[in-house]
Coordinates of C-alpha atoms in Angstrom, one line a residue:
Chain S
M1 CA -80.9 133.1 60.4
T2 CA -81.6 132.4 64.1
E3 CA -79.4 130.1 66.1
A4 CA -82.2 127.6 66.4
A5 CA -82.5 127.4 62.6
E6 CA -78.8 127.0 62.2
K7 CA -78.8 124.1 64.6
N8 CA -81.2 122.3 62.3
D9 CA -78.3 122.0 59.9
L10 CA -76.0 120.6 62.5
A11 CA -75.7 117.1 64.0
F12 CA -74.6 116.8 67.5
L13 CA -71.4 114.7 67.9
C14 CA -70.1 115.0 71.4
D15 CA -68.9 117.4 74.1
A16 CA -66.0 119.4 72.7
S17 CA -64.0 118.2 75.7
E18 CA -64.3 114.5 74.8
P19 CA -61.9 114.2 71.8
V20 CA -58.3 114.5 72.8
E21 CA -55.3 115.2 70.6
G22 CA -53.4 112.1 69.5
E23 CA -56.4 109.8 69.5
G24 CA -59.5 109.2 67.3
F25 CA -62.9 109.5 69.0
R26 CA -65.6 107.4 67.4
V27 CA -69.2 108.7 67.1
E28 CA -72.2 106.8 65.7
L29 CA -75.2 108.7 64.4
P30 CA -78.4 107.4 62.9
N31 CA -78.4 107.5 59.1
F32 CA -74.6 108.1 58.9
P33 CA -71.6 105.7 58.6
A34 CA -69.5 105.6 61.8
L35 CA -67.5 108.8 62.2
A36 CA -64.0 109.5 63.5
V37 CA -63.4 112.8 65.3
F38 CA -59.8 114.1 65.6
K39 CA -58.6 117.1 67.6
Y40 CA -55.4 118.7 66.2
D41 CA -54.0 122.2 66.9
D42 CA -57.2 122.9 68.9
K43 CA -59.3 122.3 65.8
F44 CA -61.7 119.4 65.2
F45 CA -61.9 117.3 62.1
V46 CA -64.5 114.7 61.2
I47 CA -64.0 111.8 58.7
D48 CA -65.6 108.4 58.0
D49 CA -64.3 106.0 60.6
K50 CA -64.1 103.1 58.1
C51 CA -60.8 102.8 56.1
S52 CA -61.4 103.1 52.3
H53 CA -59.0 100.1 51.8
G54 CA -60.5 97.5 54.2
N55 CA -63.0 97.1 57.0
A56 CA -61.0 98.7 59.7
S57 CA -61.9 101.4 62.3
L58 CA -59.5 104.4 61.9
C59 CA -60.2 105.3 65.5
D60 CA -58.2 102.2 66.4
G61 CA -55.2 103.5 64.5
D62 CA -52.2 105.5 65.6
V63 CA -52.3 109.3 65.2
D64 CA -49.2 111.0 63.8
G65 CA -49.6 114.7 63.5
C66 CA -52.5 115.4 61.2
E67 CA -52.5 111.8 59.9
V68 CA -54.1 108.6 61.2
E69 CA -52.8 105.2 60.4
C70 CA -55.1 102.3 59.6
P71 CA -54.6 99.5 62.2
F72 CA -55.0 96.8 59.5
H73 CA -52.3 97.4 56.9
A74 CA -50.6 100.7 58.1
G75 CA -52.0 102.8 55.3
A76 CA -52.7 106.4 56.4
F77 CA -55.0 109.4 55.8
N78 CA -54.6 113.1 56.4
F79 CA -57.7 113.7 58.6
M80 CA -57.8 117.4 57.7
T81 CA -58.4 116.6 54.0
G82 CA -59.4 112.9 53.9
E83 CA -56.6 112.3 51.4
P84 CA -54.6 109.0 51.6
T85 CA -51.0 109.5 52.6
A86 CA -49.6 106.0 52.7
A87 CA -50.0 102.7 50.8
P88 CA -52.1 100.6 50.6
C89 CA -54.8 103.3 50.9
T90 CA -55.5 105.0 47.5
V91 CA -59.0 106.5 47.9
P92 CA -59.8 109.5 50.2
V93 CA -62.2 109.1 53.1
R94 CA -65.1 111.4 53.4
T95 CA -64.7 114.6 55.4
Y96 CA -67.3 116.6 57.3
E97 CA -67.2 120.1 58.5
A98 CA -67.0 120.4 62.3
R99 CA -68.4 123.2 64.4
V100 CA -68.2 124.0 68.1
V101 CA -71.3 125.8 69.6
E102 CA -71.3 126.5 73.3
G103 CA -68.9 123.8 74.2
K104 CA -70.6 121.1 72.1
L105 CA -69.2 119.6 68.9
Y106 CA -71.4 119.4 65.8
M107 CA -70.9 118.5 62.2
V108 CA -72.6 120.4 59.4
I109 CA -75.1 118.2 57.5
Chain K
M1 CA -34.4 77.6 56.9
A2 CA -35.5 80.3 59.4
I3 CA -38.5 80.3 61.8
V4 CA -40.7 83.3 61.7
K5 CA -42.8 83.9 64.8
V6 CA -45.9 86.1 64.6
H7 CA -46.9 88.2 67.7
T8 CA -50.2 86.3 67.9
G9 CA -48.4 83.0 68.4
E10 CA -48.3 81.5 64.9
E11 CA -45.0 80.2 63.5
F12 CA -43.9 79.3 60.0
E13 CA -40.7 78.2 58.2
C14 CA -39.1 80.5 55.6
G15 CA -36.6 79.1 53.1
D16 CA -33.4 80.9 52.2
N17 CA -34.7 82.5 49.0
E18 CA -38.3 82.9 50.1
T19 CA -40.0 86.1 51.1
I20 CA -41.8 86.2 54.4
A21 CA -45.3 86.8 52.8
R22 CA -45.0 83.9 50.4
A23 CA -43.6 81.5 53.1
A24 CA -46.5 82.4 55.4
L25 CA -49.0 81.8 52.6
R26 CA -47.4 78.5 51.7
S27 CA -47.8 77.4 55.3
G28 CA -51.5 78.2 55.1
L29 CA -51.5 81.5 57.1
G30 CA -53.6 84.5 56.1
F31 CA -50.7 86.9 55.6
P32 CA -52.1 90.1 54.1
Y33 CA -51.0 90.8 50.6
E34 CA -52.2 91.9 47.1
C35 CA -49.5 92.7 44.5
N36 CA -46.5 90.6 45.6
S37 CA -44.3 93.1 43.9
G38 CA -43.6 95.9 46.5
S39 CA -46.1 98.5 45.3
C40 CA -49.5 98.0 47.0
G41 CA -48.3 98.1 50.7
T42 CA -50.9 95.6 52.0
C43 CA -48.2 93.2 53.3
K44 CA -46.5 95.7 55.7
F45 CA -45.4 94.2 59.0
T46 CA -43.5 95.4 62.0
T47 CA -40.2 93.8 63.0
L48 CA -40.0 92.8 66.6
D49 CA -36.8 90.7 66.8
G50 CA -34.1 89.4 64.5
E51 CA -32.5 90.5 61.3
F52 CA -34.1 90.9 57.8
E53 CA -32.7 91.4 54.3
N54 CA -34.7 94.0 52.4
L55 CA -34.8 93.0 48.8
Y56 CA -36.3 96.2 47.5
P57 CA -35.4 99.1 49.9
E58 CA -36.8 101.7 47.4
A59 CA -40.2 100.0 47.2
P60 CA -42.8 102.7 46.6
A61 CA -45.2 101.4 49.2
I62 CA -42.8 102.1 52.1
T63 CA -42.8 105.6 53.6
E64 CA -40.3 107.4 55.9
R65 CA -42.8 106.8 58.8
D66 CA -42.9 103.0 58.0
T67 CA -39.1 102.9 58.3
R68 CA -39.2 104.9 61.5
K69 CA -41.7 102.4 62.9
N70 CA -39.6 99.4 61.8
R71 CA -42.0 98.3 59.1
L72 CA -41.0 96.2 56.1
L73 CA -42.9 94.7 53.2
G74 CA -43.6 91.0 53.6
C75 CA -43.3 90.4 49.9
Q76 CA -39.9 92.1 49.7
C77 CA -37.8 90.7 52.5
T78 CA -36.4 87.5 53.9
P79 CA -35.3 86.7 57.4
I80 CA -31.7 86.2 58.3
G81 CA -32.0 83.6 61.0
D82 CA -35.1 83.2 63.3
V83 CA -37.2 86.4 63.6
E84 CA -40.3 87.7 65.3
I85 CA -42.8 90.0 63.6
K86 CA -46.1 91.8 64.2
V87 CA -48.7 91.5 61.5
M88 CA -52.5 91.3 61.4
L89 CA -53.3 87.9 59.9
S90 CA -56.7 87.6 58.4
D91 CA -58.8 84.7 57.1
E92 CA -59.5 86.3 53.7
Y93 CA -55.9 85.9 52.7
I94 CA -55.6 82.1 53.6
P95 CA -54.9 80.4 50.2
K96 CA -57.5 77.9 49.1
Y97 CA -54.8 76.3 47.0
S98 CA -51.3 76.3 48.5
P99 CA -48.9 78.3 46.2
S100 CA -45.9 76.4 44.9
E101 CA -43.0 77.0 42.5
Q102 CA -42.6 74.7 39.5
A103 CA -40.5 74.7 36.3
A104 CA -42.7 75.6 33.3
N105 CA -42.2 75.2 29.6
L106 CA -43.7 77.6 27.1
I107 CA -45.7 75.6 24.6
S108 CA -47.6 78.1 22.5
I109 CA -48.1 81.8 21.7
N110 CA -51.3 83.0 20.0
P111 CA -52.0 86.6 19.1
I112 CA -55.1 88.1 20.7
T113 CA -54.9 91.8 19.7
H114 CA -52.2 93.7 17.9
D115 CA -50.0 93.8 21.1
I116 CA -51.4 91.2 23.4
S117 CA -50.7 87.5 22.9
A118 CA -51.8 84.4 24.9
F119 CA -48.9 82.4 26.2
S120 CA -49.5 78.8 27.3
F121 CA -47.1 77.1 29.8
K122 CA -47.0 73.5 30.8
V123 CA -46.1 72.5 34.3
E124 CA -45.4 69.0 35.6
K125 CA -48.1 68.9 38.3
T126 CA -51.5 70.3 37.7
K127 CA -51.9 73.6 39.4
E128 CA -55.2 74.4 40.9
F129 CA -56.3 78.0 41.1
I130 CA -59.4 80.1 41.5
P131 CA -60.2 82.1 38.3
G132 CA -58.8 85.7 38.8
Q133 CA -55.6 84.6 40.5
Y134 CA -52.1 85.2 39.3
S135 CA -48.6 83.5 39.2
I136 CA -45.2 85.0 39.5
L137 CA -43.0 84.2 36.5
T138 CA -39.2 84.1 36.9
I139 CA -37.0 84.4 33.9
P140 CA -33.4 83.7 34.9
G141 CA -31.4 86.9 34.5
L142 CA -34.4 89.1 33.7
G143 CA -36.4 89.0 36.9
K144 CA -39.9 88.3 38.1
R145 CA -43.3 89.5 36.9
A146 CA -46.8 88.7 38.1
Y147 CA -49.2 87.6 35.4
S148 CA -52.8 86.5 35.8
M149 CA -54.0 83.2 34.4
S150 CA -56.6 83.6 31.6
N151 CA -57.7 80.0 31.3
L152 CA -59.3 77.5 33.8
P153 CA -57.1 75.0 35.7
K154 CA -56.7 72.0 33.4
D155 CA -54.1 69.4 32.5
G156 CA -51.2 71.4 34.0
V157 CA -51.5 74.2 31.4
L158 CA -51.5 77.8 32.4
E159 CA -52.4 80.5 30.0
F160 CA -51.5 84.2 30.4
M161 CA -52.3 87.2 28.2
I162 CA -49.2 89.3 28.0
K163 CA -48.7 92.7 26.4
N164 CA -45.4 93.3 24.7
M165 CA -44.0 96.3 26.7
K166 CA -40.9 96.6 24.5
N167 CA -38.8 97.7 27.5
G168 CA -36.2 94.9 27.5
G169 CA -37.9 93.1 30.3
V170 CA -39.7 89.8 30.8
S171 CA -42.4 90.4 28.2
D172 CA -39.7 91.3 25.5
Y173 CA -38.1 88.0 26.2
L174 CA -41.3 86.0 26.0
F175 CA -42.2 87.6 22.7
S176 CA -38.8 86.7 21.3
E177 CA -38.1 83.6 19.2
R178 CA -35.8 82.4 22.0
A179 CA -38.5 81.8 24.6
L180 CA -40.4 79.3 22.5
S181 CA -37.6 77.5 20.7
H182 CA -35.3 77.0 23.6
G183 CA -37.9 75.9 26.1
D184 CA -35.7 77.7 28.7
A185 CA -36.4 76.8 32.3
I186 CA -38.9 79.3 33.5
A187 CA -40.3 79.1 37.0
L188 CA -43.9 79.7 37.9
D189 CA -44.9 80.4 41.5
G190 CA -48.5 80.5 42.4
P191 CA -51.4 80.8 42.6
Y192 CA -51.7 84.1 44.4
G193 CA -54.3 86.9 44.6
I194 CA -57.5 87.6 46.4
A195 CA -59.3 89.2 43.4
H196 CA -60.8 85.9 42.4
Y197 CA -64.3 84.6 41.4
R198 CA -66.9 84.7 44.2
Y199 CA -69.5 82.0 43.8
N200 CA -72.7 83.9 44.8
E201 CA -76.0 84.8 43.3
R202 CA -75.2 88.5 42.7
D203 CA -75.0 89.6 39.0
K204 CA -71.4 90.4 38.0
I205 CA -69.6 93.1 36.0
C206 CA -66.1 92.4 34.7
I207 CA -64.0 95.4 33.6
A208 CA -60.8 94.7 31.7
G209 CA -58.3 97.2 30.4
G210 CA -55.4 96.0 28.2
S211 CA -53.7 92.8 29.5
G212 CA -56.1 93.0 32.5
L213 CA -58.1 91.0 30.0
A214 CA -56.5 87.8 31.4
P215 CA -58.0 87.5 34.8
M216 CA -61.4 88.8 33.6
L217 CA -61.4 86.2 30.8
S218 CA -60.7 83.5 33.4
I219 CA -63.6 84.7 35.5
A220 CA -65.9 84.9 32.5
R221 CA -64.9 81.4 31.3
E222 CA -65.6 80.0 34.8
H223 CA -68.9 81.8 34.9
I224 CA -69.9 80.1 31.6
S225 CA -68.4 76.7 32.3
S226 CA -69.9 76.4 35.8
N227 CA -73.4 77.3 34.5
Q228 CA -74.0 80.2 36.9
E229 CA -77.5 81.5 37.0
S230 CA -76.4 85.1 37.7
R231 CA -75.8 87.4 34.8
L232 CA -72.4 88.7 33.7
H233 CA -71.6 91.9 31.9
F234 CA -68.1 92.4 30.4
L235 CA -66.5 95.7 29.6
F236 CA -63.3 95.6 27.7
G237 CA -61.4 98.9 27.3
G238 CA -58.6 100.0 25.0
K239 CA -57.6 103.2 23.2
T240 CA -58.9 102.3 19.7
D241 CA -60.5 99.4 17.9
A242 CA -57.1 97.8 17.4
D243 CA -56.9 97.2 21.2
L244 CA -60.3 95.6 21.4
L245 CA -62.0 92.3 20.5
P246 CA -65.0 92.0 18.1
L247 CA -68.0 90.3 19.7
D248 CA -67.5 87.0 17.9
E249 CA -63.9 86.7 18.9
F250 CA -64.8 87.6 22.5
R251 CA -67.5 84.9 22.6
N252 CA -65.1 82.3 21.0
L253 CA -62.4 83.1 23.6
V254 CA -64.8 82.8 26.5
G255 CA -66.6 79.8 25.1
D256 CA -69.9 81.7 25.3
R257 CA -71.7 79.9 22.5
K258 CA -75.2 80.9 23.6
G259 CA -74.3 84.6 24.0
L260 CA -75.1 84.7 27.7
I261 CA -72.6 87.4 28.5
E262 CA -73.3 91.0 27.6
Y263 CA -70.1 92.4 26.0
Y264 CA -69.3 96.1 25.7
P265 CA -66.1 97.1 23.9
V266 CA -65.1 100.6 25.1
A267 CA -62.6 102.8 23.3
S268 CA -61.1 105.7 25.3
V269 CA -59.7 107.6 22.3
Y270 CA -61.4 106.7 19.0
S271 CA -63.5 104.0 17.3
E272 CA -65.0 103.5 13.9
S273 CA -67.3 100.8 15.0
S274 CA -70.9 101.6 15.8
Y275 CA -70.9 98.7 18.3
T276 CA -68.1 100.2 20.4
I277 CA -68.8 102.7 23.2
T278 CA -66.4 105.7 23.3
G279 CA -65.3 107.0 26.7
F280 CA -63.4 106.1 29.9
L281 CA -64.3 102.8 31.5
H282 CA -65.3 104.3 34.8
D283 CA -67.6 106.8 33.1
V284 CA -69.1 104.2 30.8
L285 CA -69.7 101.9 33.8
L286 CA -71.5 104.6 35.8
S287 CA -73.7 105.6 32.8
L288 CA -74.6 102.0 31.9
F289 CA -75.4 100.8 35.4
K290 CA -76.3 103.8 37.4
E291 CA -79.7 102.6 38.4
N292 CA -78.7 99.6 40.5
L293 CA -74.9 99.4 40.5
G294 CA -74.9 98.4 44.2
S295 CA -76.6 95.1 43.3
Y296 CA -73.5 93.9 41.4
D297 CA -70.1 92.4 42.2
I298 CA -67.6 94.3 40.1
Y299 CA -64.3 92.7 39.1
C300 CA -61.7 94.8 37.5
A301 CA -58.1 94.4 36.2
G302 CA -56.0 96.7 34.1
P303 CA -53.4 99.5 34.2
P304 CA -53.1 101.2 37.6
V305 CA -54.5 104.5 36.3
M306 CA -57.6 102.7 35.2
T307 CA -58.2 100.7 38.4
A308 CA -57.5 103.8 40.5
S309 CA -60.1 105.9 38.6
L310 CA -62.6 103.2 38.9
E311 CA -62.0 102.7 42.6
K312 CA -62.4 106.4 43.2
S313 CA -65.5 106.8 41.1
L314 CA -67.2 103.8 42.8
F315 CA -66.2 104.9 46.2
E316 CA -67.6 108.4 45.6
S317 CA -70.9 106.9 44.3
G318 CA -71.3 105.0 47.6
F319 CA -70.7 101.6 46.0
P320 CA -70.1 98.9 48.7
Q321 CA -66.4 98.5 49.1
E322 CA -66.5 94.7 49.5
Q323 CA -68.2 94.2 46.2
L324 CA -65.3 95.8 44.2
I325 CA -62.9 92.9 43.6
F326 CA -59.4 93.7 42.3
D327 CA -55.7 93.5 43.1
R328 CA -53.8 96.7 43.4
Y329 CA -50.7 97.1 41.2
C330 CA -49.7 100.6 41.8

C-alpha cells in the first residue's frame, strides 16, 4: 500500500505539537462527534469529547495520569481504553486509534 | 440551621438532620443528583470552607481521588455550621414540586406478582409529583429506602410496588403484619428523581424489570389518563412467568381499557406462554425496535444489572443519550 492510499484511511486531527500532556485538546471533524485528544507518556489517545453520562465536554475536565474527569459531576474515564473509572459514569466512551505521520496527528477511520 | 454557600453565589439553609442535596432541592436549587442513596455519584461536590459530617464514608460512589480532591456526596453529608461548597447547579435538577417530609400511614397491601405487592400510604397533605419520581421512606430503627410511586398523584395517597427482599430490611418490615396493623409512623420524603414523564410528541418505550414496574406503571397510567397522542410500548421483564403480568392484568393495572399500549412480557430464563418473549430485555428491545429506535423516548427502571446492560447496548447502538430516561441505582 502506498503512503497516499494509507492516508485515505486517516483523518487529520492537528499538528502533533498541539496537544500537551495534562490537558485535553478538542478537535471537530465533519461527520464525527467532537473528539478529545490526550497526550500521555509521549503517546496520543483519541476519544469522544462528550461524556457518556451528561452533556459535558471532557476537554474541560481535569486530567489525572491516564484519566480525565468530567467537569459536570466528577466522573472519570481512562482515555487509553475509554472505560469509566469513577461514578457517576458507567458507560465507556468511544476510542479511536491515533497515528502520527510526519509530525501530524491523524486518527484511523 | 446552617447556611450553605455555593461558589456561584447561591445560598440555602440546611436543617440539622438534612443532607446538603435535599436541602438545596427543597430551596428550589438545581443541585445535581439521581439516586439519593450514595451510589450513583451524581451529587459530588467540592468542599471549600467549613466542616461536614459524612453520613456514609464507605459510599461506593466516592473514589480515593474524590477524597484527595475534597469531594463529598451531597446526598450523604450534612454541614456542621455554615459552609461553602463548589458544585455545578443545573436547571434540569430544579424540582417542579418542592420535596417535603410527611408522616405516612400504610392503608393497604395488594399482591401484584408472587413477590411484589402494591403498598398504599396516606399522607396528610396531597403530594404532587411527576409520574416516574420516587420518595424516600424512613422506617424508625430500620433505615431509609427509595421507592418509586406507581400511581398518579391523587387524594394524598401514594402507591409503591415493593419486592420482598427477605433480608431483614425495610421491605421485610412492610410485608410483616406489624406494618399494617400498627399504623406505625413512617416518614415519606419526596418527590425526587429526574427520570420522569416527558410531555412530548415522541413515541415512548417503557422497560420495567422486577419492582422497576412501579415508576413505569405510573408513567403508563399518566400516558393513558392524559390522552396522549403518541404511542407507548411497554416491556416488562422477569425470570419466568411467575414474575410477569398477563395482558389483562396489565391493562387493568394501567387503566388501559381500549388496549392503546402495546405490552410485551419478557422472560429471561423460561416461559410456558406463547405470548411471552424469551430473552434479555436489552436484546429484545433492540430486536423489536431496531429499525427506528432513535425516534423513541426510552424510560427504564429495574435492577442495576438490567439498567446498566440497557444503557450500554443503547449507547453502543448510537441511541441519543438524552432520550434514555432513568435514575441510576448502582
